[in-house]
JSON list of C-alpha atoms in Angstrom, two decimals:
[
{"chain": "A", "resi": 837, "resn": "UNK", "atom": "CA", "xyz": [110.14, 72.10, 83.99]},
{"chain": "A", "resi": 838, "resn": "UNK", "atom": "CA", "xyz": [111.68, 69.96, 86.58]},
{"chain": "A", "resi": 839, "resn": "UNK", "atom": "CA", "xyz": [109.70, 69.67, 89.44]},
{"chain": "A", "resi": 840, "resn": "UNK", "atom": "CA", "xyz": [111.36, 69.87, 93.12]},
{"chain": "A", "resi": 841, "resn": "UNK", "atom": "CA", "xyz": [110.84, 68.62, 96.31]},
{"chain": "A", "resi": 842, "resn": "UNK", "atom": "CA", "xyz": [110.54, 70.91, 99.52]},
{"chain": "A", "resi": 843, "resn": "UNK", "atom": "CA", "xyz": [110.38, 71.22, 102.90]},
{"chain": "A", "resi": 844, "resn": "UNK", "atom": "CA", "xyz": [108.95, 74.53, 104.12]},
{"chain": "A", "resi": 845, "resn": "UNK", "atom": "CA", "xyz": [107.36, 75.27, 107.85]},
{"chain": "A", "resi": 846, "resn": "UNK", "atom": "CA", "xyz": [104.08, 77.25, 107.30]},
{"chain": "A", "resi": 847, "resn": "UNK", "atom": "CA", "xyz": [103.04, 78.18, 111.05]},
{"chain": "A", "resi": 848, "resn": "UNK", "atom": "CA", "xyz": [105.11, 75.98, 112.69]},
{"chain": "A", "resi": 849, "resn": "UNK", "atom": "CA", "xyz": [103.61, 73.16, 110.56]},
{"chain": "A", "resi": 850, "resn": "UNK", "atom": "CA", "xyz": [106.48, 70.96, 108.38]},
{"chain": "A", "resi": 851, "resn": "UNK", "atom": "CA", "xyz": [105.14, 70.95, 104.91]},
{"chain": "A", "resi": 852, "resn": "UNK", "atom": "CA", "xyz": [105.99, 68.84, 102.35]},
{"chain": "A", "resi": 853, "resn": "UNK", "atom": "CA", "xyz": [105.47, 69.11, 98.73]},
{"chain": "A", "resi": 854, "resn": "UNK", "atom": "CA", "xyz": [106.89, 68.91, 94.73]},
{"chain": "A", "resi": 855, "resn": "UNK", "atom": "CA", "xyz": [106.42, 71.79, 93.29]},
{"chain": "A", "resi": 856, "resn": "UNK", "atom": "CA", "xyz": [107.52, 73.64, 89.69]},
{"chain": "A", "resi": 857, "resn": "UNK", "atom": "CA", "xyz": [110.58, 75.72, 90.23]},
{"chain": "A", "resi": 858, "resn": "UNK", "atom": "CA", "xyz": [108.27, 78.82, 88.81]},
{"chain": "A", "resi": 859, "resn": "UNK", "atom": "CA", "xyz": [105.60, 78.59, 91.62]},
{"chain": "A", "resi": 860, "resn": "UNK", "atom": "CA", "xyz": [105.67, 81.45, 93.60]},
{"chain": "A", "resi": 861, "resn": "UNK", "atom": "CA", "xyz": [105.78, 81.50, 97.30]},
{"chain": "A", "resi": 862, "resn": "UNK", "atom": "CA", "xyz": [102.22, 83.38, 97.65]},
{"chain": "A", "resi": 863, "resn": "UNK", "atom": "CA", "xyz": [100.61, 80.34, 95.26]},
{"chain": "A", "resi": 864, "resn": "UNK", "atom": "CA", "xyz": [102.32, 77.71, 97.05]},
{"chain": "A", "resi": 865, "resn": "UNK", "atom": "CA", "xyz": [100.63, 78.97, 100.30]},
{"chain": "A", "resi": 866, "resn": "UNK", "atom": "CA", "xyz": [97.12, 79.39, 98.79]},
{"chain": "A", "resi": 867, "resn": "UNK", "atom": "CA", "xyz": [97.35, 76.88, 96.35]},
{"chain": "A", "resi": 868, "resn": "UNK", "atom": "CA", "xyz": [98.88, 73.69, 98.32]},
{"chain": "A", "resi": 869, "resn": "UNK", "atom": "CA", "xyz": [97.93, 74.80, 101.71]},
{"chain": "A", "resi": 870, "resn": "UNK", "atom": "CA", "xyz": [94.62, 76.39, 101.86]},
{"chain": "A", "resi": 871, "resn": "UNK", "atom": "CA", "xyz": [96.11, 79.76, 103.62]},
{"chain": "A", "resi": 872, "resn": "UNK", "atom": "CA", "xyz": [93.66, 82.47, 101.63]},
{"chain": "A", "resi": 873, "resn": "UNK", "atom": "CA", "xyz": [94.98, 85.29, 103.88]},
{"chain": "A", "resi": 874, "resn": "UNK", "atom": "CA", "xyz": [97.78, 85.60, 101.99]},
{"chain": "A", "resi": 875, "resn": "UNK", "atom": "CA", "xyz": [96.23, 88.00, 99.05]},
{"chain": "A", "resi": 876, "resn": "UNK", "atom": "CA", "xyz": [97.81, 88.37, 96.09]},
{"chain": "A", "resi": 877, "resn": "UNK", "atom": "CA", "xyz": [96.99, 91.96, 94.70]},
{"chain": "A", "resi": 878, "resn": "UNK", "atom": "CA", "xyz": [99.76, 93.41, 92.03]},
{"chain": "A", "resi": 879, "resn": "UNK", "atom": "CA", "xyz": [101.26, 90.76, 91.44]},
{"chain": "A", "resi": 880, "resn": "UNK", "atom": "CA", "xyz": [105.41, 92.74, 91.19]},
{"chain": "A", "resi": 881, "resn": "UNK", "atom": "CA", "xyz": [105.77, 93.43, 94.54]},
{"chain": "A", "resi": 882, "resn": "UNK", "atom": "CA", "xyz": [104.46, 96.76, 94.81]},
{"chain": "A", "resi": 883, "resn": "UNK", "atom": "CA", "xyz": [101.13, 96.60, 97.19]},
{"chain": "A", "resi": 884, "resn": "UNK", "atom": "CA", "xyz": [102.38, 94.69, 99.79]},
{"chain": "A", "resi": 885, "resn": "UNK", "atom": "CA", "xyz": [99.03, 92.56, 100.22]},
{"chain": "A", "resi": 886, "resn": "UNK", "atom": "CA", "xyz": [101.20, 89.60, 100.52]},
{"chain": "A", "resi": 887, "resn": "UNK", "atom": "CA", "xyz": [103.31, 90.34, 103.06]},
{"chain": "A", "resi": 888, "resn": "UNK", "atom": "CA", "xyz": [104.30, 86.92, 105.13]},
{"chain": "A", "resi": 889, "resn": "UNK", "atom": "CA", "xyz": [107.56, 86.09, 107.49]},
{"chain": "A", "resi": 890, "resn": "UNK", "atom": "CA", "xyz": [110.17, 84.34, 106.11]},
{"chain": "A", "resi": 891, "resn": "UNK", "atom": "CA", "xyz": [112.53, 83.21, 108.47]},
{"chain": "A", "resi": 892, "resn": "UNK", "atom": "CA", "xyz": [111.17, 86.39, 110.41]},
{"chain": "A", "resi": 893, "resn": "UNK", "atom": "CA", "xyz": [111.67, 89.31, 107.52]},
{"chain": "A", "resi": 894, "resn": "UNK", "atom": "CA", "xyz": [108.50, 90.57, 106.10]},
{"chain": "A", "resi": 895, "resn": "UNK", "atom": "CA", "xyz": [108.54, 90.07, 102.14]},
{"chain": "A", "resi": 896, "resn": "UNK", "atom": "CA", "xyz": [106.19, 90.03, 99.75]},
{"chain": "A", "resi": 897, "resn": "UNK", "atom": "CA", "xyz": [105.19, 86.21, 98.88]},
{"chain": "A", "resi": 898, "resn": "UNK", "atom": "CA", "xyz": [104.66, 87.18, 95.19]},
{"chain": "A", "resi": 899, "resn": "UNK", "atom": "CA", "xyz": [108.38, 88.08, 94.49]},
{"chain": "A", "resi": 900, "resn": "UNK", "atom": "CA", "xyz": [109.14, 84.62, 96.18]},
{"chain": "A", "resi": 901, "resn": "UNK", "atom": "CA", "xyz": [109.71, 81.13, 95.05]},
{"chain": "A", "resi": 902, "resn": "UNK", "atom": "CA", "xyz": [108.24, 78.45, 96.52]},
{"chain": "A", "resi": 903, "resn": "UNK", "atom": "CA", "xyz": [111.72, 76.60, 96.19]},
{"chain": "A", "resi": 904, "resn": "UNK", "atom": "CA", "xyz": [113.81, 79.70, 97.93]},
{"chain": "A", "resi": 905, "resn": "UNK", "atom": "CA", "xyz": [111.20, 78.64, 101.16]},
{"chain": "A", "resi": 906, "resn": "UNK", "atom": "CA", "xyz": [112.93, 75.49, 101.19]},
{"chain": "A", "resi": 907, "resn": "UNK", "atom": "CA", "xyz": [113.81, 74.80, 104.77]},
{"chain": "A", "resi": 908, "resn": "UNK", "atom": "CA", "xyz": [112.58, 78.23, 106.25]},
{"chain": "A", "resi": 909, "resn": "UNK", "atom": "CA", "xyz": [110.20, 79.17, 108.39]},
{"chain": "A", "resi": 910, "resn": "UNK", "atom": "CA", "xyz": [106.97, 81.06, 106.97]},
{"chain": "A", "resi": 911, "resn": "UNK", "atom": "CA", "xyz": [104.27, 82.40, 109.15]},
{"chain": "A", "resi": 912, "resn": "UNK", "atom": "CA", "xyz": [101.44, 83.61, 107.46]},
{"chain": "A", "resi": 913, "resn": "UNK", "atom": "CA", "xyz": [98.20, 86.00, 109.28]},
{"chain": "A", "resi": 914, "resn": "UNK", "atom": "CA", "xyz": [96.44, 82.34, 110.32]},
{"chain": "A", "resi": 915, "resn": "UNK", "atom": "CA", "xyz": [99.22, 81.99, 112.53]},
{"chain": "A", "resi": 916, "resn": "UNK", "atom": "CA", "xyz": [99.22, 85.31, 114.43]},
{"chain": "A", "resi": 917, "resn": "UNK", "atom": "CA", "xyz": [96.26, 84.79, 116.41]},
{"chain": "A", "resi": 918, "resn": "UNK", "atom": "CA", "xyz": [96.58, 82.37, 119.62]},
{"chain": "A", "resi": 919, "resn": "UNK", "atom": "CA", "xyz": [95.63, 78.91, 119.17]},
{"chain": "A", "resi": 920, "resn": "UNK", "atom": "CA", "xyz": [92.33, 79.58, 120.78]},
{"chain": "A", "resi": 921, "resn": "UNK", "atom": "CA", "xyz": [91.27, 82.37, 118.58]},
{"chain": "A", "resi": 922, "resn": "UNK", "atom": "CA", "xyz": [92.43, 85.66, 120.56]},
{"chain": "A", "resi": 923, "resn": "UNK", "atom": "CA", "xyz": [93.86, 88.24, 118.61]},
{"chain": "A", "resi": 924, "resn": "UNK", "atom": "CA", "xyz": [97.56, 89.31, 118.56]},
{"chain": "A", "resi": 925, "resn": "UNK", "atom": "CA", "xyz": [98.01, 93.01, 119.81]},
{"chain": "A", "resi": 926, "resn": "UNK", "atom": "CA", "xyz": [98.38, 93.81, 115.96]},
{"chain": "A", "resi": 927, "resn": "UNK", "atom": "CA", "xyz": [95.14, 92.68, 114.75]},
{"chain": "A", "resi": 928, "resn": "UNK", "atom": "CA", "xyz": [93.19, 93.99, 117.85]},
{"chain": "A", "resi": 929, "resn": "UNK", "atom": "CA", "xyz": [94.69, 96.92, 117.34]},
{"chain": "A", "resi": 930, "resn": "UNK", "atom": "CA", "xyz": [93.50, 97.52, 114.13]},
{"chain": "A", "resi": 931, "resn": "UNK", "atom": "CA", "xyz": [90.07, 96.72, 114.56]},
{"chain": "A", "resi": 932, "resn": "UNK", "atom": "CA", "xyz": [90.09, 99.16, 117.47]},
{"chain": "A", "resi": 933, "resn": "UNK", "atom": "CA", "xyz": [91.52, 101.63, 115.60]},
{"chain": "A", "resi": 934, "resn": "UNK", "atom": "CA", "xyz": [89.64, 101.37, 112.70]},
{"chain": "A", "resi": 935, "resn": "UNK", "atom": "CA", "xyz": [93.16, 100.28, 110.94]},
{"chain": "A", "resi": 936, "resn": "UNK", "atom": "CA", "xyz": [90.72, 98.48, 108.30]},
{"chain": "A", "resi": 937, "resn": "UNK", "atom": "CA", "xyz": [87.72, 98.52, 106.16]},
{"chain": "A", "resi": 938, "resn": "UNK", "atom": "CA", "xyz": [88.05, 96.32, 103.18]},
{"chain": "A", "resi": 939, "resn": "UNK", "atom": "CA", "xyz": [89.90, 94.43, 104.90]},
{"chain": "A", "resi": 940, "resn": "UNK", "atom": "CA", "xyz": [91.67, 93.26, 101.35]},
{"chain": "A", "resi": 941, "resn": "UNK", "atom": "CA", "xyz": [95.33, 94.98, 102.81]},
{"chain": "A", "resi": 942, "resn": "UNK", "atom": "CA", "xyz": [94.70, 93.42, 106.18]},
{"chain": "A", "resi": 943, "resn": "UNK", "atom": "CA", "xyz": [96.60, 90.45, 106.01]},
{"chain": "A", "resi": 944, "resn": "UNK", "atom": "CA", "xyz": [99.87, 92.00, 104.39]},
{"chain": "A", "resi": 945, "resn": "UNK", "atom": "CA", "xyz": [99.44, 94.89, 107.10]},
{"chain": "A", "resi": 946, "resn": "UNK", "atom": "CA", "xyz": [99.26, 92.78, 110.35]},
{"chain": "A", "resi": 947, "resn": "UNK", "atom": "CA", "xyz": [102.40, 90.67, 109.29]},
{"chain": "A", "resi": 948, "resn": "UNK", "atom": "CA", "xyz": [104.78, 94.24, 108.37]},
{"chain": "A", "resi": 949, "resn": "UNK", "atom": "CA", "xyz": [103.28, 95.77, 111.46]},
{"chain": "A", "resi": 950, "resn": "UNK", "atom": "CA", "xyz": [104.28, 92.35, 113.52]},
{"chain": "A", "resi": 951, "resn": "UNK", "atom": "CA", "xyz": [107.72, 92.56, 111.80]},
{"chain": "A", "resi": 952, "resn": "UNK", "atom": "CA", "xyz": [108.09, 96.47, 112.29]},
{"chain": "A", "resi": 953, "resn": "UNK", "atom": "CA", "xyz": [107.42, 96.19, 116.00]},
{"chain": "A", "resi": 954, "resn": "UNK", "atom": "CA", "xyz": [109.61, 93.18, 116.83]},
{"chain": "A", "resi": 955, "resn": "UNK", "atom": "CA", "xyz": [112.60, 95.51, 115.10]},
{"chain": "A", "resi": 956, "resn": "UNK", "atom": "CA", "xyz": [111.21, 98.45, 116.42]},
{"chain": "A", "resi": 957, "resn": "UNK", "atom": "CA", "xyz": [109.19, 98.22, 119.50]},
{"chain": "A", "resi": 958, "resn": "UNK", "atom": "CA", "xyz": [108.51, 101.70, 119.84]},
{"chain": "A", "resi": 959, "resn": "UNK", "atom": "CA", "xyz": [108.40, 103.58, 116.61]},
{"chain": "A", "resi": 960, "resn": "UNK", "atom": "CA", "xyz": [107.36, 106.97, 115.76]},
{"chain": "A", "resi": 961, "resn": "UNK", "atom": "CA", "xyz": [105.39, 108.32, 113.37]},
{"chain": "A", "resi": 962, "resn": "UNK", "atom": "CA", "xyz": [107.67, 108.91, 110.45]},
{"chain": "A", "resi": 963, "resn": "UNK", "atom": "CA", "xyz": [109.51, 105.46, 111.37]},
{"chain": "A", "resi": 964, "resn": "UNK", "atom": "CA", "xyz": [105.60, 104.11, 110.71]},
{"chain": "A", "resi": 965, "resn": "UNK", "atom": "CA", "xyz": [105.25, 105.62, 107.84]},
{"chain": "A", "resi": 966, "resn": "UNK", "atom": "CA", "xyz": [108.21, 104.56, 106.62]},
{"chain": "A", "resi": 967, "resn": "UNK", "atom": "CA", "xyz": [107.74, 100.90, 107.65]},
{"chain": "A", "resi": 968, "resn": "UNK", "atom": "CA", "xyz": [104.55, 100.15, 106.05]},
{"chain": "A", "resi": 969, "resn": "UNK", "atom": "CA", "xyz": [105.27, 102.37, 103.02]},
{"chain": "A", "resi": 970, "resn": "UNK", "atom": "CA", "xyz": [105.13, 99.11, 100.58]},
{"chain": "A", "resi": 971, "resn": "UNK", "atom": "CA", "xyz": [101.47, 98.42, 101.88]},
{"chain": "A", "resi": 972, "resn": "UNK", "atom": "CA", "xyz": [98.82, 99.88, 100.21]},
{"chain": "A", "resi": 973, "resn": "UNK", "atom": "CA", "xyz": [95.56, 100.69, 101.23]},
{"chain": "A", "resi": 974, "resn": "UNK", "atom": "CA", "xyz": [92.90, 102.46, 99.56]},
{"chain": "A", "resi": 975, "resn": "UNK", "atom": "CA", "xyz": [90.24, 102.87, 101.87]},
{"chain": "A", "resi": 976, "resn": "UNK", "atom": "CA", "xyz": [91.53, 103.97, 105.44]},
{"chain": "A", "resi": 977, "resn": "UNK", "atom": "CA", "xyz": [93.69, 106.82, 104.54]},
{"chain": "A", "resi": 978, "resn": "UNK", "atom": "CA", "xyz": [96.37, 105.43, 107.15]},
{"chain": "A", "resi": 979, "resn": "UNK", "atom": "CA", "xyz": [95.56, 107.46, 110.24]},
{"chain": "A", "resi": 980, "resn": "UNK", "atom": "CA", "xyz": [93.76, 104.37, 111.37]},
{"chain": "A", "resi": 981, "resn": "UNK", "atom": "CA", "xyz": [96.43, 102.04, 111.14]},
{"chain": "A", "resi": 982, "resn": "UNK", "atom": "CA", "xyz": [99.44, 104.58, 112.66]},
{"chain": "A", "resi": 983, "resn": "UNK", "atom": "CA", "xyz": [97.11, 104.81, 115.80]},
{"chain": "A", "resi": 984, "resn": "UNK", "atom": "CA", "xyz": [97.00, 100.97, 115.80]},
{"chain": "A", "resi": 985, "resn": "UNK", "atom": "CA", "xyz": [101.08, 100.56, 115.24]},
{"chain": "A", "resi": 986, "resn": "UNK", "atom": "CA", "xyz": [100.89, 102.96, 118.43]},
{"chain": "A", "resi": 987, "resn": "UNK", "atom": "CA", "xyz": [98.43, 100.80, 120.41]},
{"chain": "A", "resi": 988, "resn": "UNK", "atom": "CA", "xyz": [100.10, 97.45, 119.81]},
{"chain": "A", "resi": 989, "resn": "UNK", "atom": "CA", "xyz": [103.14, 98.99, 120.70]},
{"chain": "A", "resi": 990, "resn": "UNK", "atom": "CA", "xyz": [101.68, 99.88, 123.57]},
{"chain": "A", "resi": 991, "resn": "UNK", "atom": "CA", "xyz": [100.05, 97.07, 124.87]},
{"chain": "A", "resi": 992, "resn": "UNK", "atom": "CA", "xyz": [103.19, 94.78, 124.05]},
{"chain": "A", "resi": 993, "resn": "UNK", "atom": "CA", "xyz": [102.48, 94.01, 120.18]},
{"chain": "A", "resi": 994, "resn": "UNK", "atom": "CA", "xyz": [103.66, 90.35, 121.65]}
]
């Protein structure tokens, strides 16, 4: 295969790299630049444990390639916290809800809950339910992380 050049901003960082037309956006993030948080879980598209921002729209990095990035923006979970640490609304939210356990989901979560409140800043439940229905999670049973879509909404999910 022919490899490529791109250009892709990961977290408001420019990245540059040559890459295999084939890579997938979720490798390319892991892979070339040491994000982890991005978890890679099915594998089609179907858990949503890869959830990241491209140009804004939450889609699942696996179904991605690297080479479709070219020129966008990507923000991944290790950008949602503030530069010194603090925790966005989202992911305080969920840890005082008790929106996690494994913690495996976590990552895909916090970026379609940050995408769900910036188109929906007050959502109810169904609208909830509805948004995060391509996450999976197998150990909170979801009550957990409805009351913590609530609470960021609440305290400005920023």
């Amino acid at each position: 295969m022919h490899e490529r050049p791109i250009t892709v901003s990961v977290n408001g960082v420019p990245v540059d790299s040559i890459v295999e037309p084939r890579l997938t956006l979720a490798d390319f993030l892991r892979e070339r630049c040491g994000l982890t948080g991005t978890h890679l879980g099915c594998e089609h598209g179907s858990c949503g444990a890869c959830t990241v921002l491209l140009d804004g729209a939450a889609v699942r990095s696996c179904l991605v390639f690297a080479v479709q990035a070219e020129g966008a923006e990507v923000s991944t979970v290790e950008g949602v916290a503030s530069a010194d640490g603090e925790l966005s609304p989202v992911q305080a939210a969920l840890r005082d809800c008790h929106g996690l356990q494994c913690g495996f989901c976590t990552p895909g979560f916090v970026m379609s809950i940050t995408a769900l409140l910036r188109d929906n800043p007050h959502p109810t439940d169904e609208e909830i339910r509805e948004g995060l229905s391509g996450n999976f999670c197998r150990c909170t049973g979801y009550q957990g992380i409805v009351n913590a879509v609530h609470q960021a909404a609440e305290t400005g999910q920023g």
